[in-house]
Amino acid sequence: DLGRPVALRLFEGAALGAAAQSRFGAEARAIAQLDHAHLVKIYDFGACQDGRLYYAMELLHGESLDKRLQREGKLPLAAVVDLVSQACSALEAAHAAGVIHRDVKPANLFVTADGALKVLDFGVAKAGPEALEAPADCMLLVGTPEYMAPEQAGGEALPVSDVYALASVVYELVTGNLPFTGEGPLAILAQK
């Protein structure tokens, strides 16, 4: 209705249940309050008529770091330092606001056409005071094992988990290889 071009991110909300949908809304509101040059801007969230949840975000032009890695292989050190500095600044702002990303990886780091880095995809982020609480009744693996900190694999959502993930990204950007690989998530996490 506002005539603003946006990118839409859809989630299967109908299968989540009321409590999970409520958490999604609370986290979306917290993330939408973040205002930083290197964090994607979220304009709206809600539920489609079929129950799927969505974020409406700023539309970016450029490519994710995973696409750039596929195209170029490892990146020059000066470029890595510049991009990671921008990501650190964005994560620092998110952490100061009580938001933990929980899935920092090259696919969620986007380089715009003018060279600015944007941290994307807060779909599994934790926000607010509950962000620092471990789940009491189950172990739920949230994030991407190749970049996941040992604490996060144990069920904790901590700001240092995002720092660990970003360090894994740095390793991949500089060497062209993942720091840990294996036959499935548990084999990868067992190496950490």
PDB file of C-alpha atoms in Angstrom:
ATOM      1  CA  ASP A   1       0.000   0.000   0.000  1.00  0.00           C
ATOM      2  CA  LEU A   2       2.909   2.367   0.596  1.00  0.00           C
ATOM      3  CA  GLY A   3       4.427   1.796  -2.842  1.00  0.00           C
ATOM      4  CA  ARG A   4       7.755   0.756  -1.336  1.00  0.00           C
ATOM      5  CA  PRO A   5       9.512  -2.211  -2.984  1.00  0.00           C
ATOM      6  CA  VAL A   6      10.289  -4.872  -0.388  1.00  0.00           C
ATOM      7  CA  ALA A   7      11.718  -8.354  -0.082  1.00  0.00           C
ATOM      8  CA  LEU A   8       9.412 -10.877   1.595  1.00  0.00           C
ATOM      9  CA  ARG A   9      10.595 -13.728   3.788  1.00  0.00           C
ATOM     10  CA  LEU A  10       7.961 -16.421   4.374  1.00  0.00           C
ATOM     11  CA  PHE A  11       7.846 -18.876   7.289  1.00  0.00           C
ATOM     12  CA  GLU A  12       5.527 -21.830   7.750  1.00  0.00           C
ATOM     13  CA  GLY A  13       3.560 -20.258  10.593  1.00  0.00           C
ATOM     14  CA  ALA A  14       0.519 -22.501  10.655  1.00  0.00           C
ATOM     15  CA  ALA A  15       2.600 -25.442  11.890  1.00  0.00           C
ATOM     16  CA  LEU A  16       4.252 -23.392  14.657  1.00  0.00           C
ATOM     17  CA  GLY A  17       1.333 -23.043  17.054  1.00  0.00           C
ATOM     18  CA  ALA A  18       0.098 -19.965  18.890  1.00  0.00           C
ATOM     19  CA  ALA A  19       3.020 -19.683  21.347  1.00  0.00           C
ATOM     20  CA  ALA A  20       5.643 -19.852  18.583  1.00  0.00           C
ATOM     21  CA  GLN A  21       3.710 -17.344  16.480  1.00  0.00           C
ATOM     22  CA  SER A  22       3.566 -14.995  19.465  1.00  0.00           C
ATOM     23  CA  ARG A  23       7.363 -15.322  19.952  1.00  0.00           C
ATOM     24  CA  PHE A  24       7.849 -14.661  16.230  1.00  0.00           C
ATOM     25  CA  GLY A  25       5.845 -11.447  16.560  1.00  0.00           C
ATOM     26  CA  ALA A  26       7.759 -10.306  19.641  1.00  0.00           C
ATOM     27  CA  GLU A  27      11.103 -11.030  17.988  1.00  0.00           C
ATOM     28  CA  ALA A  28      10.033  -9.302  14.756  1.00  0.00           C
ATOM     29  CA  ARG A  29       9.054  -6.193  16.721  1.00  0.00           C
ATOM     30  CA  ALA A  30      12.410  -6.171  18.539  1.00  0.00           C
ATOM     31  CA  ILE A  31      14.375  -6.634  15.319  1.00  0.00           C
ATOM     32  CA  ALA A  32      12.330  -3.957  13.530  1.00  0.00           C
ATOM     33  CA  GLN A  33      13.416  -1.475  16.216  1.00  0.00           C
ATOM     34  CA  LEU A  34      17.073  -1.946  15.276  1.00  0.00           C
ATOM     35  CA  ASP A  35      18.389   0.930  13.223  1.00  0.00           C
ATOM     36  CA  HIS A  36      21.894   0.362  11.931  1.00  0.00           C
ATOM     37  CA  ALA A  37      23.472   0.876   8.529  1.00  0.00           C
ATOM     38  CA  HIS A  38      24.620  -2.760   8.372  1.00  0.00           C
ATOM     39  CA  LEU A  39      21.427  -4.453   9.571  1.00  0.00           C
ATOM     40  CA  VAL A  40      18.636  -5.194   7.116  1.00  0.00           C
ATOM     41  CA  LYS A  41      15.611  -3.030   7.851  1.00  0.00           C
ATOM     42  CA  ILE A  42      12.359  -4.828   8.622  1.00  0.00           C
ATOM     43  CA  TYR A  43       9.285  -2.780   7.725  1.00  0.00           C
ATOM     44  CA  ASP A  44       6.449  -5.117   8.642  1.00  0.00           C
ATOM     45  CA  PHE A  45       5.550  -8.623   9.735  1.00  0.00           C
ATOM     46  CA  GLY A  46       2.325 -10.551   9.894  1.00  0.00           C
ATOM     47  CA  ALA A  47       0.471 -13.663   8.827  1.00  0.00           C
ATOM     48  CA  CYS A  48      -0.822 -14.493   5.361  1.00  0.00           C
ATOM     49  CA  GLN A  49      -4.363 -15.814   4.945  1.00  0.00           C
ATOM     50  CA  ASP A  50      -2.950 -19.350   4.660  1.00  0.00           C
ATOM     51  CA  GLY A  51      -1.190 -19.019   8.043  1.00  0.00           C
ATOM     52  CA  ARG A  52       2.351 -18.438   6.803  1.00  0.00           C
ATOM     53  CA  LEU A  53       4.213 -15.737   8.698  1.00  0.00           C
ATOM     54  CA  TYR A  54       6.248 -13.121   6.855  1.00  0.00           C
ATOM     55  CA  TYR A  55       8.736 -10.302   7.235  1.00  0.00           C
ATOM     56  CA  ALA A  56       8.689  -7.409   4.772  1.00  0.00           C
ATOM     57  CA  MET A  57      12.268  -6.114   4.534  1.00  0.00           C
ATOM     58  CA  GLU A  58      14.202  -3.564   2.554  1.00  0.00           C
ATOM     59  CA  LEU A  59      14.926  -4.757  -0.969  1.00  0.00           C
ATOM     60  CA  LEU A  60      18.681  -5.011  -1.502  1.00  0.00           C
ATOM     61  CA  HIS A  61      20.693  -5.254  -4.713  1.00  0.00           C
ATOM     62  CA  GLY A  62      23.974  -7.159  -4.712  1.00  0.00           C
ATOM     63  CA  GLU A  63      24.881 -10.664  -3.541  1.00  0.00           C
ATOM     64  CA  SER A  64      25.353 -12.732  -0.420  1.00  0.00           C
ATOM     65  CA  LEU A  65      28.856 -13.665   0.675  1.00  0.00           C
ATOM     66  CA  ASP A  66      28.178 -17.330  -0.068  1.00  0.00           C
ATOM     67  CA  LYS A  67      27.473 -16.423  -3.716  1.00  0.00           C
ATOM     68  CA  ARG A  68      30.631 -14.322  -3.804  1.00  0.00           C
ATOM     69  CA  LEU A  69      32.649 -17.207  -2.329  1.00  0.00           C
ATOM     70  CA  GLN A  70      31.246 -19.547  -4.971  1.00  0.00           C
ATOM     71  CA  ARG A  71      32.252 -17.109  -7.695  1.00  0.00           C
ATOM     72  CA  GLU A  72      35.656 -15.962  -6.398  1.00  0.00           C
ATOM     73  CA  GLY A  73      36.812 -18.563  -3.885  1.00  0.00           C
ATOM     74  CA  LYS A  74      38.733 -17.028  -1.009  1.00  0.00           C
ATOM     75  CA  LEU A  75      38.686 -13.244  -0.762  1.00  0.00           C
ATOM     76  CA  PRO A  76      41.578 -10.766  -0.433  1.00  0.00           C
ATOM     77  CA  LEU A  77      42.430 -10.048   3.198  1.00  0.00           C
ATOM     78  CA  ALA A  78      41.688  -6.303   2.882  1.00  0.00           C
ATOM     79  CA  ALA A  79      38.176  -7.079   1.616  1.00  0.00           C
ATOM     80  CA  VAL A  80      37.608  -9.567   4.446  1.00  0.00           C
ATOM     81  CA  VAL A  81      38.700  -7.023   7.064  1.00  0.00           C
ATOM     82  CA  ASP A  82      36.364  -4.390   5.616  1.00  0.00           C
ATOM     83  CA  LEU A  83      33.353  -6.714   5.386  1.00  0.00           C
ATOM     84  CA  VAL A  84      33.866  -8.290   8.801  1.00  0.00           C
ATOM     85  CA  SER A  85      34.293  -4.863  10.425  1.00  0.00           C
ATOM     86  CA  GLN A  86      30.869  -3.932   9.085  1.00  0.00           C
ATOM     87  CA  ALA A  87      29.378  -7.217  10.333  1.00  0.00           C
ATOM     88  CA  CYS A  88      30.934  -6.682  13.791  1.00  0.00           C
ATOM     89  CA  SER A  89      29.389  -3.231  13.970  1.00  0.00           C
ATOM     90  CA  ALA A  90      25.968  -4.626  13.061  1.00  0.00           C
ATOM     91  CA  LEU A  91      26.154  -7.490  15.548  1.00  0.00           C
ATOM     92  CA  GLU A  92      27.344  -5.137  18.291  1.00  0.00           C
ATOM     93  CA  ALA A  93      24.237  -2.987  17.714  1.00  0.00           C
ATOM     94  CA  ALA A  94      21.967  -6.048  17.716  1.00  0.00           C
ATOM     95  CA  HIS A  95      23.529  -7.419  20.898  1.00  0.00           C
ATOM     96  CA  ALA A  96      23.239  -4.030  22.629  1.00  0.00           C
ATOM     97  CA  ALA A  97      19.511  -4.160  21.863  1.00  0.00           C
ATOM     98  CA  GLY A  98      19.219  -7.702  23.257  1.00  0.00           C
ATOM     99  CA  VAL A  99      18.982  -9.469  19.881  1.00  0.00           C
ATOM    100  CA  ILE A 100      21.085 -12.557  19.178  1.00  0.00           C
ATOM    101  CA  HIS A 101      21.137 -13.585  15.501  1.00  0.00           C
ATOM    102  CA  ARG A 102      21.961 -17.328  16.001  1.00  0.00           C
ATOM    103  CA  ASP A 103      22.644 -18.038  12.310  1.00  0.00           C
ATOM    104  CA  VAL A 104      25.558 -15.870  11.173  1.00  0.00           C
ATOM    105  CA  LYS A 105      26.950 -17.409   7.970  1.00  0.00           C
ATOM    106  CA  PRO A 106      27.945 -16.231   4.471  1.00  0.00           C
ATOM    107  CA  ALA A 107      24.406 -16.751   3.140  1.00  0.00           C
ATOM    108  CA  ASN A 108      23.131 -14.254   5.743  1.00  0.00           C
ATOM    109  CA  LEU A 109      25.767 -11.603   5.037  1.00  0.00           C
ATOM    110  CA  PHE A 110      24.833  -9.569   1.976  1.00  0.00           C
ATOM    111  CA  VAL A 111      27.102  -7.174   0.091  1.00  0.00           C
ATOM    112  CA  THR A 112      25.136  -4.428  -1.633  1.00  0.00           C
ATOM    113  CA  ALA A 113      25.986  -3.046  -5.046  1.00  0.00           C
ATOM    114  CA  ASP A 114      27.784  -0.121  -3.354  1.00  0.00           C
ATOM    115  CA  GLY A 115      29.921  -2.441  -1.174  1.00  0.00           C
ATOM    116  CA  ALA A 116      28.059  -2.111   2.125  1.00  0.00           C
ATOM    117  CA  LEU A 117      27.499  -5.276   4.129  1.00  0.00           C
ATOM    118  CA  LYS A 118      24.058  -6.034   5.560  1.00  0.00           C
ATOM    119  CA  VAL A 119      23.328  -8.746   8.124  1.00  0.00           C
ATOM    120  CA  LEU A 120      20.176 -10.572   6.994  1.00  0.00           C
ATOM    121  CA  ASP A 121      17.808 -13.301   8.073  1.00  0.00           C
ATOM    122  CA  PHE A 122      16.811 -12.887  11.676  1.00  0.00           C
ATOM    123  CA  GLY A 123      14.385 -15.794  11.265  1.00  0.00           C
ATOM    124  CA  VAL A 124      15.864 -17.750  14.197  1.00  0.00           C
ATOM    125  CA  ALA A 125      17.021 -14.756  16.249  1.00  0.00           C
ATOM    126  CA  LYS A 126      16.311 -14.467  19.946  1.00  0.00           C
ATOM    127  CA  ALA A 127      15.297 -11.109  21.338  1.00  0.00           C
ATOM    128  CA  GLY A 128      14.677  -9.651  24.770  1.00  0.00           C
ATOM    129  CA  PRO A 129      15.409 -11.121  28.194  1.00  0.00           C
ATOM    130  CA  GLU A 130      14.474 -14.662  27.106  1.00  0.00           C
ATOM    131  CA  ALA A 131      17.296 -14.557  24.570  1.00  0.00           C
ATOM    132  CA  LEU A 132      19.759 -15.510  27.291  1.00  0.00           C
ATOM    133  CA  GLU A 133      17.678 -18.390  28.611  1.00  0.00           C
ATOM    134  CA  ALA A 134      18.410 -21.962  27.541  1.00  0.00           C
ATOM    135  CA  PRO A 135      15.351 -24.057  26.653  1.00  0.00           C
ATOM    136  CA  ALA A 136      14.224 -25.940  29.753  1.00  0.00           C
ATOM    137  CA  ASP A 137      12.507 -28.971  28.284  1.00  0.00           C
ATOM    138  CA  CYS A 138      14.306 -29.955  25.079  1.00  0.00           C
ATOM    139  CA  MET A 139      17.440 -29.588  23.028  1.00  0.00           C
ATOM    140  CA  LEU A 140      16.622 -27.807  19.812  1.00  0.00           C
ATOM    141  CA  LEU A 141      19.438 -27.279  17.349  1.00  0.00           C
ATOM    142  CA  VAL A 142      18.922 -23.801  15.901  1.00  0.00           C
ATOM    143  CA  GLY A 143      21.425 -22.451  13.399  1.00  0.00           C
ATOM    144  CA  THR A 144      23.893 -23.892  10.894  1.00  0.00           C
ATOM    145  CA  PRO A 145      26.262 -26.500  12.417  1.00  0.00           C
ATOM    146  CA  GLU A 146      29.296 -25.450  10.336  1.00  0.00           C
ATOM    147  CA  TYR A 147      29.251 -22.017  12.002  1.00  0.00           C
ATOM    148  CA  MET A 148      27.658 -22.889  15.341  1.00  0.00           C
ATOM    149  CA  ALA A 149      29.436 -22.239  18.627  1.00  0.00           C
ATOM    150  CA  PRO A 150      29.654 -25.133  21.111  1.00  0.00           C
ATOM    151  CA  GLU A 151      27.512 -23.140  23.587  1.00  0.00           C
ATOM    152  CA  GLN A 152      24.804 -22.692  20.994  1.00  0.00           C
ATOM    153  CA  ALA A 153      24.893 -26.398  20.146  1.00  0.00           C
ATOM    154  CA  GLY A 154      24.260 -26.998  23.850  1.00  0.00           C
ATOM    155  CA  GLY A 155      21.086 -24.916  23.694  1.00  0.00           C
ATOM    156  CA  GLU A 156      22.337 -21.543  24.919  1.00  0.00           C
ATOM    157  CA  ALA A 157      21.712 -18.328  23.014  1.00  0.00           C
ATOM    158  CA  LEU A 158      24.641 -16.046  23.827  1.00  0.00           C
ATOM    159  CA  PRO A 159      26.073 -13.029  22.015  1.00  0.00           C
ATOM    160  CA  VAL A 160      29.453 -14.801  21.889  1.00  0.00           C
ATOM    161  CA  SER A 161      27.801 -17.461  19.733  1.00  0.00           C
ATOM    162  CA  ASP A 162      27.377 -14.859  16.997  1.00  0.00           C
ATOM    163  CA  VAL A 163      31.029 -13.840  17.435  1.00  0.00           C
ATOM    164  CA  TYR A 164      32.125 -17.486  17.101  1.00  0.00           C
ATOM    165  CA  ALA A 165      30.007 -17.861  13.958  1.00  0.00           C
ATOM    166  CA  LEU A 166      31.508 -14.703  12.471  1.00  0.00           C
ATOM    167  CA  ALA A 167      35.011 -16.023  13.220  1.00  0.00           C
ATOM    168  CA  SER A 168      34.084 -19.190  11.302  1.00  0.00           C
ATOM    169  CA  VAL A 169      32.951 -16.984   8.419  1.00  0.00           C
ATOM    170  CA  VAL A 170      36.293 -15.139   8.518  1.00  0.00           C
ATOM    171  CA  TYR A 171      38.133 -18.469   8.304  1.00  0.00           C
ATOM    172  CA  GLU A 172      36.075 -19.445   5.265  1.00  0.00           C
ATOM    173  CA  LEU A 173      36.495 -16.071   3.553  1.00  0.00           C
ATOM    174  CA  VAL A 174      40.281 -16.140   4.018  1.00  0.00           C
ATOM    175  CA  THR A 175      40.931 -19.827   3.233  1.00  0.00           C
ATOM    176  CA  GLY A 176      38.022 -20.712   0.954  1.00  0.00           C
ATOM    177  CA  ASN A 177      37.227 -23.688   3.240  1.00  0.00           C
ATOM    178  CA  LEU A 178      34.940 -24.325   6.185  1.00  0.00           C
ATOM    179  CA  PRO A 179      36.717 -24.679   9.529  1.00  0.00           C
ATOM    180  CA  PHE A 180      34.792 -27.906  10.335  1.00  0.00           C
ATOM    181  CA  THR A 181      33.138 -30.446   8.039  1.00  0.00           C
ATOM    182  CA  GLY A 182      31.637 -33.863   8.579  1.00  0.00           C
ATOM    183  CA  GLU A 183      28.951 -36.343   7.714  1.00  0.00           C
ATOM    184  CA  GLY A 184      25.989 -34.560   9.258  1.00  0.00           C
ATOM    185  CA  PRO A 185      25.425 -32.007  12.032  1.00  0.00           C
ATOM    186  CA  LEU A 186      26.515 -34.162  14.957  1.00  0.00           C
ATOM    187  CA  ALA A 187      29.794 -35.128  13.301  1.00  0.00           C
ATOM    188  CA  ILE A 188      30.535 -31.446  12.662  1.00  0.00           C
ATOM    189  CA  LEU A 189      29.627 -30.376  16.196  1.00  0.00           C
ATOM    190  CA  ALA A 190      31.700 -33.193  17.742  1.00  0.00           C
ATOM    191  CA  GLN A 191      34.858 -31.545  16.357  1.00  0.00           C
ATOM    192  CA  LYS A 192      34.319 -28.294  18.255  1.00  0.00           C
TER     193      LYS A 192
END
